[in-house]
PDB file of C-alpha atoms in Angstrom:
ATOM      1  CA  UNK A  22       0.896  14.897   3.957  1.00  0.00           C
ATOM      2  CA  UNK A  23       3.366  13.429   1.346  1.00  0.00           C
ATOM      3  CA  UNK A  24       3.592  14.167  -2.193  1.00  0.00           C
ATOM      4  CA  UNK A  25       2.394  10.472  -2.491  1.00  0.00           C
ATOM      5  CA  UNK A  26      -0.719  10.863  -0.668  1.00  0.00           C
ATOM      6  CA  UNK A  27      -1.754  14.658  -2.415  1.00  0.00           C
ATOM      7  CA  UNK A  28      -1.369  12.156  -5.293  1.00  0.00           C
ATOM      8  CA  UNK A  29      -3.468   9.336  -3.719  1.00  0.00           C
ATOM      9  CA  UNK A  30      -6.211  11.917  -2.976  1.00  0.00           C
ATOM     10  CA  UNK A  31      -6.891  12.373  -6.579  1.00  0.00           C
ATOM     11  CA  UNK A  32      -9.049  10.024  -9.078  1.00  0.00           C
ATOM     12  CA  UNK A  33      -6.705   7.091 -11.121  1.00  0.00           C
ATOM     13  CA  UNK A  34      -6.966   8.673 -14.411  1.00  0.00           C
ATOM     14  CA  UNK A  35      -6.534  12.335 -12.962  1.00  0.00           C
ATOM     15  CA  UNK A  36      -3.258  10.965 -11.424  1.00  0.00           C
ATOM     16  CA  UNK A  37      -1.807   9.098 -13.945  1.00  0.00           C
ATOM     17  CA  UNK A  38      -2.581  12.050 -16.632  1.00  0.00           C
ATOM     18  CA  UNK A  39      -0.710  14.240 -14.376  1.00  0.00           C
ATOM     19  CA  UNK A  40       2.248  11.784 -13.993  1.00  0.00           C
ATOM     20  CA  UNK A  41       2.375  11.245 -17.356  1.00  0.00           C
ATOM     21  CA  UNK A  42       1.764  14.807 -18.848  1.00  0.00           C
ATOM     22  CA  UNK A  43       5.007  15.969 -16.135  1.00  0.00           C
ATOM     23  CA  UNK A  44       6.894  13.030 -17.990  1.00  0.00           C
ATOM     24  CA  UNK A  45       6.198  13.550 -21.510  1.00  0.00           C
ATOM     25  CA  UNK A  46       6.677  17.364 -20.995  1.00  0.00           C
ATOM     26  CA  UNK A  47       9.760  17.250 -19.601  1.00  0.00           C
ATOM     27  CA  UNK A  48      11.173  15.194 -22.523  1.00  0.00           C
ATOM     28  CA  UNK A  49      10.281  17.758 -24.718  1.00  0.00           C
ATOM     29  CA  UNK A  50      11.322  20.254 -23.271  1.00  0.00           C
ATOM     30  CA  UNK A  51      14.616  18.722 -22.527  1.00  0.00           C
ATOM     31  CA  UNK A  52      15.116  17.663 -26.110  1.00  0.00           C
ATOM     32  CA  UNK A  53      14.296  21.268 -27.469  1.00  0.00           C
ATOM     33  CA  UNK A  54      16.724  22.478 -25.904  1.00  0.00           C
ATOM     34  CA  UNK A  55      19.474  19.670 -26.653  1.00  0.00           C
ATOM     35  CA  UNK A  56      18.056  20.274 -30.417  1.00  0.00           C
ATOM     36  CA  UNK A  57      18.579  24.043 -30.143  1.00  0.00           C
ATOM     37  CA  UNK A  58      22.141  23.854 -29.312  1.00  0.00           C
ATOM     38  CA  UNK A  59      23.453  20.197 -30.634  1.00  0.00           C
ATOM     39  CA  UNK A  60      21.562  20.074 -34.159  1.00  0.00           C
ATOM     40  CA  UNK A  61      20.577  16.628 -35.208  1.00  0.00           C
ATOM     41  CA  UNK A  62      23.699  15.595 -37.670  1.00  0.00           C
ATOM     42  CA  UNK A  63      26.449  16.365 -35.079  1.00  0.00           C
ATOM     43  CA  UNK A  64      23.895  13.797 -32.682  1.00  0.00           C
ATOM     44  CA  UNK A  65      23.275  11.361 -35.701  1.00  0.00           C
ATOM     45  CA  UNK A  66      27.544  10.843 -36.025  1.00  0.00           C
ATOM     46  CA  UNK A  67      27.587   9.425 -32.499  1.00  0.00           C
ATOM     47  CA  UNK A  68      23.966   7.140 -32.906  1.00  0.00           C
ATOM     48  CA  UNK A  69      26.302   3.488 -33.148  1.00  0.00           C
ATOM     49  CA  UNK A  70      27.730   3.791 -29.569  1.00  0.00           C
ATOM     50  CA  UNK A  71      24.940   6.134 -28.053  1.00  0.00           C
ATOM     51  CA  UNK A  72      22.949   3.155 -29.274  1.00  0.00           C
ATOM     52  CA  UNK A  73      24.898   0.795 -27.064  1.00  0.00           C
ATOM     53  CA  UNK A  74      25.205   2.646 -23.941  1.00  0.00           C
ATOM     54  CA  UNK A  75      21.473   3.431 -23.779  1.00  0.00           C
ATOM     55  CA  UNK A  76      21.332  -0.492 -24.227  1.00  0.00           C
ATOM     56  CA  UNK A  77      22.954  -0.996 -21.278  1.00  0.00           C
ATOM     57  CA  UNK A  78      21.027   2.178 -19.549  1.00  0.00           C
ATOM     58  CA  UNK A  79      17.756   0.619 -20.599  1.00  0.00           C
ATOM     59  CA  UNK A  80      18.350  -2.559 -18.630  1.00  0.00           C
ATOM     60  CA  UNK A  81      19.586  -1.320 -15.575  1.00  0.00           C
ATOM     61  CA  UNK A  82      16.765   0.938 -15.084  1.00  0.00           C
ATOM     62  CA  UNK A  83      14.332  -1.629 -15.864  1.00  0.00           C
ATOM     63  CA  UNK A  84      16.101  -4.183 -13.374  1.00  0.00           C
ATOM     64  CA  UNK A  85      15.772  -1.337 -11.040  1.00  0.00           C
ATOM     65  CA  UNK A  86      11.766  -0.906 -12.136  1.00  0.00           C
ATOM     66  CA  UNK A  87      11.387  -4.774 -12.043  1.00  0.00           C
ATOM     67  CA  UNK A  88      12.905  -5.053  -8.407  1.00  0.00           C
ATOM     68  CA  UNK A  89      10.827  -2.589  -7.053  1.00  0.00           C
ATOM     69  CA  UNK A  90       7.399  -3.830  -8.725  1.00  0.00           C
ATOM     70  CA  UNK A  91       7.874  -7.132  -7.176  1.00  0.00           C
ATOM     71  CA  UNK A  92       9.083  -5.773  -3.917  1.00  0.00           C
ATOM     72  CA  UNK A  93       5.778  -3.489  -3.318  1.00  0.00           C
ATOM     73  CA  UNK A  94       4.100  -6.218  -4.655  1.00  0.00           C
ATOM     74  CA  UNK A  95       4.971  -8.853  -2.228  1.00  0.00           C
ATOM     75  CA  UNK A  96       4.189  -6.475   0.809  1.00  0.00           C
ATOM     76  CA  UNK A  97       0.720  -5.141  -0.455  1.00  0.00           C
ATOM     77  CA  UNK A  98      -0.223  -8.978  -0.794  1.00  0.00           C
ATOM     78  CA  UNK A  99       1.311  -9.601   2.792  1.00  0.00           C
ATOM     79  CA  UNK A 100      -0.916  -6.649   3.849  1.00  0.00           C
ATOM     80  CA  UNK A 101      -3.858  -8.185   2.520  1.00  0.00           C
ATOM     81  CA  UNK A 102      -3.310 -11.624   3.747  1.00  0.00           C
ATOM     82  CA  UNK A 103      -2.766  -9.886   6.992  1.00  0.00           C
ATOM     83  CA  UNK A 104      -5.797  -8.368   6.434  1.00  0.00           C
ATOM     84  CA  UNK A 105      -8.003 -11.408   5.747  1.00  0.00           C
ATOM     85  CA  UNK A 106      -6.241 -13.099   9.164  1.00  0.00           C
ATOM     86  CA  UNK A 107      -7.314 -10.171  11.283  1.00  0.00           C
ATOM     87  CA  UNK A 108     -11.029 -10.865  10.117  1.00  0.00           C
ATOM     88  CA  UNK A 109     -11.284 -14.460  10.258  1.00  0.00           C
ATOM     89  CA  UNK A 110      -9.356 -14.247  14.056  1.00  0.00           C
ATOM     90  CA  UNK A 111     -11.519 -11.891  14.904  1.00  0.00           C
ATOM     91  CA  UNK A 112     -15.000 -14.200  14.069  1.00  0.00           C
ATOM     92  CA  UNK A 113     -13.357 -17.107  15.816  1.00  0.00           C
ATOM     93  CA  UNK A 114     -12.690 -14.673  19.059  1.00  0.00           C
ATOM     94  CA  UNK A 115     -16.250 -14.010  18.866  1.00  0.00           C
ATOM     95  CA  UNK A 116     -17.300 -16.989  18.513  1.00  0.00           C
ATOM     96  CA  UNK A 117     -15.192 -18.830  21.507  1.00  0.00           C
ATOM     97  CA  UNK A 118     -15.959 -15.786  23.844  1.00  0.00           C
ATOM     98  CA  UNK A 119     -20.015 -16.128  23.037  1.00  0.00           C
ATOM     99  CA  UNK A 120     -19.767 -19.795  23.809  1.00  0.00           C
ATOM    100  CA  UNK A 121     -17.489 -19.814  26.939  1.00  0.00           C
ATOM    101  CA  UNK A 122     -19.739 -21.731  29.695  1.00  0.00           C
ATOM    102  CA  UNK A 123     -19.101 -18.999  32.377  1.00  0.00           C
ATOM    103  CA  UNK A 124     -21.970 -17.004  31.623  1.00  0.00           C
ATOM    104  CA  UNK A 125     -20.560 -13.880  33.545  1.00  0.00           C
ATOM    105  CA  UNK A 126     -16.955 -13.876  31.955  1.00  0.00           C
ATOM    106  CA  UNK A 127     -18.807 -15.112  28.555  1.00  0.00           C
ATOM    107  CA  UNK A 128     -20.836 -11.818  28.918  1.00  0.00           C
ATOM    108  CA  UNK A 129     -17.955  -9.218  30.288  1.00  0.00           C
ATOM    109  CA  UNK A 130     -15.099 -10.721  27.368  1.00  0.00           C
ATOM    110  CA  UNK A 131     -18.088 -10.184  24.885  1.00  0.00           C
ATOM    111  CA  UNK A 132     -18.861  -6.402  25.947  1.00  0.00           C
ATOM    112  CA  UNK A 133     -15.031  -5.719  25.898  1.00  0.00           C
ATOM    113  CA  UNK A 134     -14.835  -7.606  22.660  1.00  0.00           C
ATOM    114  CA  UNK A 135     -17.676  -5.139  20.856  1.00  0.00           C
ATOM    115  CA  UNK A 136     -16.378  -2.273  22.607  1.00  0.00           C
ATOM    116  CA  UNK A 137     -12.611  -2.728  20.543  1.00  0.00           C
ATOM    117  CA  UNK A 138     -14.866  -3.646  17.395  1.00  0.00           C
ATOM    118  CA  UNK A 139     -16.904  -0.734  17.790  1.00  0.00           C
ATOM    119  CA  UNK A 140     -13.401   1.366  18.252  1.00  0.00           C
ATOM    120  CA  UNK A 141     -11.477  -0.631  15.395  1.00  0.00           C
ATOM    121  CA  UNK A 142     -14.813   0.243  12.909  1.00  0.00           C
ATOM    122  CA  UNK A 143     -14.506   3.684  13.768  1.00  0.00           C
ATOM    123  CA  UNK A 144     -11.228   3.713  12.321  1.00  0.00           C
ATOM    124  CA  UNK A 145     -12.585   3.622   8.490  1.00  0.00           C
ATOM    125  CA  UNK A 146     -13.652   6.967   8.852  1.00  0.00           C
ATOM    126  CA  UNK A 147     -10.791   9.449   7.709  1.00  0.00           C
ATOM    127  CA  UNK A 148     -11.747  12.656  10.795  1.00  0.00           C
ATOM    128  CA  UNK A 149     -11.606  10.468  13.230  1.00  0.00           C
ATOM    129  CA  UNK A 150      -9.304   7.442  12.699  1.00  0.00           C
ATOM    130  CA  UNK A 151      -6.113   8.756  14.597  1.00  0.00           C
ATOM    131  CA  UNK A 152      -8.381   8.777  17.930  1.00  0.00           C
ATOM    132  CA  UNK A 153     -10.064   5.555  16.877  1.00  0.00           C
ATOM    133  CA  UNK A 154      -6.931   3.932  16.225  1.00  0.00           C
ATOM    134  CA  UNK A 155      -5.470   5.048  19.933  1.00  0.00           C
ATOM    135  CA  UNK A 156      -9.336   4.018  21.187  1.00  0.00           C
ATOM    136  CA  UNK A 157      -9.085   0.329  19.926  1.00  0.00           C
ATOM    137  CA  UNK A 158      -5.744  -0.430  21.248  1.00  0.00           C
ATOM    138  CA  UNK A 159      -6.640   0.686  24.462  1.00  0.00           C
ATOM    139  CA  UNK A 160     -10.102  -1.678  24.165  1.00  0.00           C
ATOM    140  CA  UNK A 161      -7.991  -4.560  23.253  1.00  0.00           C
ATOM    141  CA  UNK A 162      -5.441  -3.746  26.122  1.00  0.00           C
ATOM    142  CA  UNK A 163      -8.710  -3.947  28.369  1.00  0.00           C
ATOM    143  CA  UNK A 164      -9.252  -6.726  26.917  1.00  0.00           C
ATOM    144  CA  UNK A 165      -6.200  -8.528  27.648  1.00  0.00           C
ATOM    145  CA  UNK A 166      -6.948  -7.169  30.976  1.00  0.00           C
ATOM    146  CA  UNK A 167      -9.826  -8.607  31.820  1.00  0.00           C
ATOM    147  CA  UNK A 168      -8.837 -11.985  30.379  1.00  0.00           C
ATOM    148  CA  UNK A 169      -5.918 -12.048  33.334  1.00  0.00           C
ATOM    149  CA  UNK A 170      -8.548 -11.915  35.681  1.00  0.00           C
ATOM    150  CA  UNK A 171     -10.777 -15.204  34.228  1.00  0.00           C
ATOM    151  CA  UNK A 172     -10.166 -18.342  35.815  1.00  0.00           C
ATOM    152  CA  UNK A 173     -11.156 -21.456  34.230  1.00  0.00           C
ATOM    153  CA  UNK A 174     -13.172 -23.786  36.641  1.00  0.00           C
ATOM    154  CA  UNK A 175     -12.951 -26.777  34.319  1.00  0.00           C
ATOM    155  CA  UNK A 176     -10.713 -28.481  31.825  1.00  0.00           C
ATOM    156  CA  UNK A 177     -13.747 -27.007  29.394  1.00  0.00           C
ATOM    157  CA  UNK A 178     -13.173 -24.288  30.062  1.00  0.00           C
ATOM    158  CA  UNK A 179     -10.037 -24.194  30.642  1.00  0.00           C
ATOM    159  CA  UNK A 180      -9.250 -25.213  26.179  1.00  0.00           C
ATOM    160  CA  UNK A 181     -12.104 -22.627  25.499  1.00  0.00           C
ATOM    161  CA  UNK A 182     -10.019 -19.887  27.916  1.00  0.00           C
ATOM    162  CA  UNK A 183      -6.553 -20.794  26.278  1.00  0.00           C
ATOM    163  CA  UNK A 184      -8.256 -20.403  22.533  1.00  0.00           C
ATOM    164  CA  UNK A 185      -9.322 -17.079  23.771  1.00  0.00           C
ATOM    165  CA  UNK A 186      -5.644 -15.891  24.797  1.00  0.00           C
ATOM    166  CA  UNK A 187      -4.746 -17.459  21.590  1.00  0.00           C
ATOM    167  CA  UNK A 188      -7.301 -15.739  19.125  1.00  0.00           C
ATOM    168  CA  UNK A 189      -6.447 -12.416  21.070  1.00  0.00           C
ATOM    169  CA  UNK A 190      -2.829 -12.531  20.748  1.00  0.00           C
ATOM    170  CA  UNK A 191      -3.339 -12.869  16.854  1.00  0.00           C
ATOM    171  CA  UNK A 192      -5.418 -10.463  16.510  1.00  0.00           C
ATOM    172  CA  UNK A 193      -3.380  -8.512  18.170  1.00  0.00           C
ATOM    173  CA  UNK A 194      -0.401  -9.151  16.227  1.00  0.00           C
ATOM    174  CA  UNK A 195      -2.828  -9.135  12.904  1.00  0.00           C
ATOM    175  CA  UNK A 196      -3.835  -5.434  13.434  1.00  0.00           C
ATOM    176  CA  UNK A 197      -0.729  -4.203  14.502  1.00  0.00           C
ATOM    177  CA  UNK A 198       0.768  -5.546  11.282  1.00  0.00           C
ATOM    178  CA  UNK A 199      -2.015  -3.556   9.100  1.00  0.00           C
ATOM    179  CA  UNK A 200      -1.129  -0.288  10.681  1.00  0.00           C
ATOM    180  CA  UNK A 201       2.351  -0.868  10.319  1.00  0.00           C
ATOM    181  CA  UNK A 202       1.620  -1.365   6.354  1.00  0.00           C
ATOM    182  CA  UNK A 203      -0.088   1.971   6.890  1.00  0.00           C
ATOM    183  CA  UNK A 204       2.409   4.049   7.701  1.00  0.00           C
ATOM    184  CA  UNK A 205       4.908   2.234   5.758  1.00  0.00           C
ATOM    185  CA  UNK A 206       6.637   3.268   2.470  1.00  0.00           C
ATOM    186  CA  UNK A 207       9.745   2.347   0.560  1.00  0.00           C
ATOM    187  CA  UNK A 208      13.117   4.021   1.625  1.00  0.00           C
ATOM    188  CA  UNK A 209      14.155   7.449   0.320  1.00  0.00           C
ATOM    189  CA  UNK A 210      16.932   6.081  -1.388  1.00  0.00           C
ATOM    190  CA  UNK A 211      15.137   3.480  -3.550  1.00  0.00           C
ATOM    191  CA  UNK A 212      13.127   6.673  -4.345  1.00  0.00           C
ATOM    192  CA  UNK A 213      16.191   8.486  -5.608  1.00  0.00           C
ATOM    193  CA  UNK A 214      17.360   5.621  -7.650  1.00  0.00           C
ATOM    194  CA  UNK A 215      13.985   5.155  -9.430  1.00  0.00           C
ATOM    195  CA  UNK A 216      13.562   8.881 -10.136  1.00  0.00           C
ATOM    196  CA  UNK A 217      17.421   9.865 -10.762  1.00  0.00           C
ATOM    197  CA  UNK A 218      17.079   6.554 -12.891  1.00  0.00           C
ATOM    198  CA  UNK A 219      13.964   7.901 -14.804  1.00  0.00           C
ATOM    199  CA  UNK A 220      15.763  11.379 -15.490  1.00  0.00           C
ATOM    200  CA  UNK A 221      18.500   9.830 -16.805  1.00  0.00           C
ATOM    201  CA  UNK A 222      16.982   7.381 -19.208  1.00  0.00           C
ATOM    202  CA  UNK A 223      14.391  10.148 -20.805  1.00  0.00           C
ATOM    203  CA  UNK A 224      17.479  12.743 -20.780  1.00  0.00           C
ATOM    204  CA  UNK A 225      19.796  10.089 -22.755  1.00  0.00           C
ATOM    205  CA  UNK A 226      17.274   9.608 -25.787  1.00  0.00           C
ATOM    206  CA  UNK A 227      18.006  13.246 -26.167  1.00  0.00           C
ATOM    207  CA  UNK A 228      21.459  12.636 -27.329  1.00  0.00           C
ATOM    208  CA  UNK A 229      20.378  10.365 -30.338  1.00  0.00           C
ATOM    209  CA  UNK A 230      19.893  12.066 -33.847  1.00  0.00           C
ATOM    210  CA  UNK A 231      16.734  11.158 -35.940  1.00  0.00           C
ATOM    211  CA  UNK A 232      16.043  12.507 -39.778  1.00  0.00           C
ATOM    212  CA  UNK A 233      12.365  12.952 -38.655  1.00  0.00           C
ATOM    213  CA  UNK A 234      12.531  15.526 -35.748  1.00  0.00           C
ATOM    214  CA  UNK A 235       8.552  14.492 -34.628  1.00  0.00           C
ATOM    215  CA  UNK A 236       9.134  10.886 -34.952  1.00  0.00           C
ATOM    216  CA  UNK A 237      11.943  11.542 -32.434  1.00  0.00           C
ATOM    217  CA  UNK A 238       9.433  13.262 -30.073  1.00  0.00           C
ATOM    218  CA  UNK A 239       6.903  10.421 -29.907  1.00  0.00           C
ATOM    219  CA  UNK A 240       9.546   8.042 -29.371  1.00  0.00           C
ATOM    220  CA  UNK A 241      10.249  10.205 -26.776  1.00  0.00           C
ATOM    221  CA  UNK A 242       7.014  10.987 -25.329  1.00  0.00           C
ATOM    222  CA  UNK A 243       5.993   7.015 -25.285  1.00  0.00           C
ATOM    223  CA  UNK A 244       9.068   5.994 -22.788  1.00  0.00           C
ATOM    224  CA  UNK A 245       8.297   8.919 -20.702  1.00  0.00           C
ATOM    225  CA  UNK A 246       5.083   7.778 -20.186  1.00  0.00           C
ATOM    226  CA  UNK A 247       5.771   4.300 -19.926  1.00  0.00           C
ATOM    227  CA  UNK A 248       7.984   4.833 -16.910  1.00  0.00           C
ATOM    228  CA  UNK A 249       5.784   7.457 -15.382  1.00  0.00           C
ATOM    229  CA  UNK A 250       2.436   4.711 -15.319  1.00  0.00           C
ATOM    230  CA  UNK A 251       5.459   2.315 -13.859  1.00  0.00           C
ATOM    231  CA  UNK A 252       5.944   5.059 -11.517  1.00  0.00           C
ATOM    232  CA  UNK A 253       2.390   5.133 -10.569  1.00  0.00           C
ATOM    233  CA  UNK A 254       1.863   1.761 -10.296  1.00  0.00           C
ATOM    234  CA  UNK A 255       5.116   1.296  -7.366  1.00  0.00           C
ATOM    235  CA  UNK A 256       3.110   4.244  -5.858  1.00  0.00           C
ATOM    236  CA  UNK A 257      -0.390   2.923  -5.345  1.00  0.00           C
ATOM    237  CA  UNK A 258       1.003  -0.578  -4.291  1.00  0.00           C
ATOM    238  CA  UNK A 259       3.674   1.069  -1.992  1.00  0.00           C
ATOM    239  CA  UNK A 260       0.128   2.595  -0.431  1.00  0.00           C
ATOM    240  CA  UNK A 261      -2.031  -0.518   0.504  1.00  0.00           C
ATOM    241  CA  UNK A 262      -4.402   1.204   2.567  1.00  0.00           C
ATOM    242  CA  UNK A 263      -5.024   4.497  -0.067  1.00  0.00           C
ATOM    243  CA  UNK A 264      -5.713   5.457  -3.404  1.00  0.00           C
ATOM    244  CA  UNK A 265      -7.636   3.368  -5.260  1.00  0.00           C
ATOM    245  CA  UNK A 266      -6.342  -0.072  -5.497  1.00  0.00           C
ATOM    246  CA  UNK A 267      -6.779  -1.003  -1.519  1.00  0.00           C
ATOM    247  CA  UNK A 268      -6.412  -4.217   0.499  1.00  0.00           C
ATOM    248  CA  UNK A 269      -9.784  -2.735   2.043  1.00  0.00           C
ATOM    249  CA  UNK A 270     -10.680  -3.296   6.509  1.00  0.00           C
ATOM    250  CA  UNK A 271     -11.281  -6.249   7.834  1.00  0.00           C
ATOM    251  CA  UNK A 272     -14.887  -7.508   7.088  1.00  0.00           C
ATOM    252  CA  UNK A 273     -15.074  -9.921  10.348  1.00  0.00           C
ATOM    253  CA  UNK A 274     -15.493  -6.727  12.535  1.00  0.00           C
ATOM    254  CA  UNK A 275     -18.746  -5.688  10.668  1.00  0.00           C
ATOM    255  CA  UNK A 276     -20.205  -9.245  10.696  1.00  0.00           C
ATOM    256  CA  UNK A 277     -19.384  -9.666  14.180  1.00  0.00           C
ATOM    257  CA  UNK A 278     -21.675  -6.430  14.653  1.00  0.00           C
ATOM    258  CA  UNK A 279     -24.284  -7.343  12.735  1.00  0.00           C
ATOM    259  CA  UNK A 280     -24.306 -10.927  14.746  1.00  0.00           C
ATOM    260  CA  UNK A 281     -24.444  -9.146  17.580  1.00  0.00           C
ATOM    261  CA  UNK A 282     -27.346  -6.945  17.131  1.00  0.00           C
ATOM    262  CA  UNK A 283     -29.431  -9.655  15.828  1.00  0.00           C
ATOM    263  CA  UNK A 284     -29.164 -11.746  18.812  1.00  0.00           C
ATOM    264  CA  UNK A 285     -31.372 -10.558  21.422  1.00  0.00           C
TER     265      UNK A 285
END
């Protein structure tokens, strides 16, 4: 499991206090011991152009922070809208495959149809959703299966059956989508440059010199946690499907279970 999840596992405020407290702690201790050996009126001399390069610092790193906001942004709301398509697919498969006029396919495409729901629910439980996961793909492969072997006897039947193939296909392509957001995180590298980037920007304030050393510190101490709730924010939306901002599971499956046991 990845530092990211550990940190997923935990409440929001539990998290974020512990992002935060590393950040703010670390810019302390990093400016103690700048202060220590570079006292404050050797740093105040050089304030004018430190000024200006952290200027300059500053806006990189938040172009950097900006860019990757938006870009875990845009794919958690992909996720989700993949999300929502998977349901309402699913609830129009249902609903062509209970009204197909072949009462014998109608009835075997709608047992292999709650068979993958029954596999794809299954999934929401954490012990067991690597095995459900491999148990509804090989339902909807079934699936597929058994829709090869339908044959239309009339031109009905025949737009219902092509629907069908449709729906399936997308649902197909719909769920693999959300486990691909699953498993999917940004690059190692954008992870150095947003980390290296934060280290740098907290270590530069430590070069400035301030008359009031604790004003200095909470100066300090704000940015550090600024960047660290940044931090967590990339983190949660880089996770769509943990922590506790979630794009959630498809509610068509459950509905299409619930219509099912209330029909006789």
């Amino acid at each position: 499991m990845s530092l990211s999840a550990h940190l997923l596992a935990l409440p929001q405020w539990v998290a974020i206090f512990l992002l935060v407290a590393i950040a703010v702690l670390f810019s302390i201790a990093g400016f103690l011991v700048v202060h220590r050996f570079i006292p404050a009126e050797v740093r105040r001399i050089h304030n004018d152009v430190a000024g200006f390069v952290f200027a300059t610092l500053g806006v990189t790193y938040g172009v950097l922070l900006a860019f990757v906001v938006l870009v875990v942004w845009e794919q958690f709301n992909d996720a989700k809208a993949n999300v929502e398509n998977e349901s309402s697919v699913a609830m129009v498969l249902y609903k062509n495959v209970t009204t197909y006029p072949d009462e014998a396919a109608s009835r075997a495409m709608k047992e292999g149809l709650l068979k993958y729901v029954h596999q794809a629910v299954e999934e929401q439980h954490p012990m067991s959703a690597e095995q459900s996961a491999r148990g509804s793909a090989a339902a909807l492969n079934q699936l597929l299966a058994l829709l090869d072997g339908v044959v239309p006897d009339s031109a009905h039947e025949q737009i219902l059956y092509t629907q069908i193939l449709q729906n399936l296909n997308e649902l197909s392509k719909y769920r693999n989508l959300r486990h691909q957001a699953t498993h999917e995180e940004l690059p190692s590298v954008v992870w150095i440059g947003v980390l290296a980037g934060a280290i740098i920007t907290i270590g530069f304030t430590f070069l400035f010199g301030t008359e009031n050393f604790w004003a200095h510190i909470v100066m300090m101490s704000l940015l550090a946690a600024l960047i660290a709730i940044v931090i967590y924010v990339v983190i949660e939306m880089d996770h769509p499907t943990r922590g506790s901002v979630t794009i959630g599971f498809p509610e068509g499956y459950s509905r299409i279970l619930e219509m099912a046991e209330a029909k006789p």
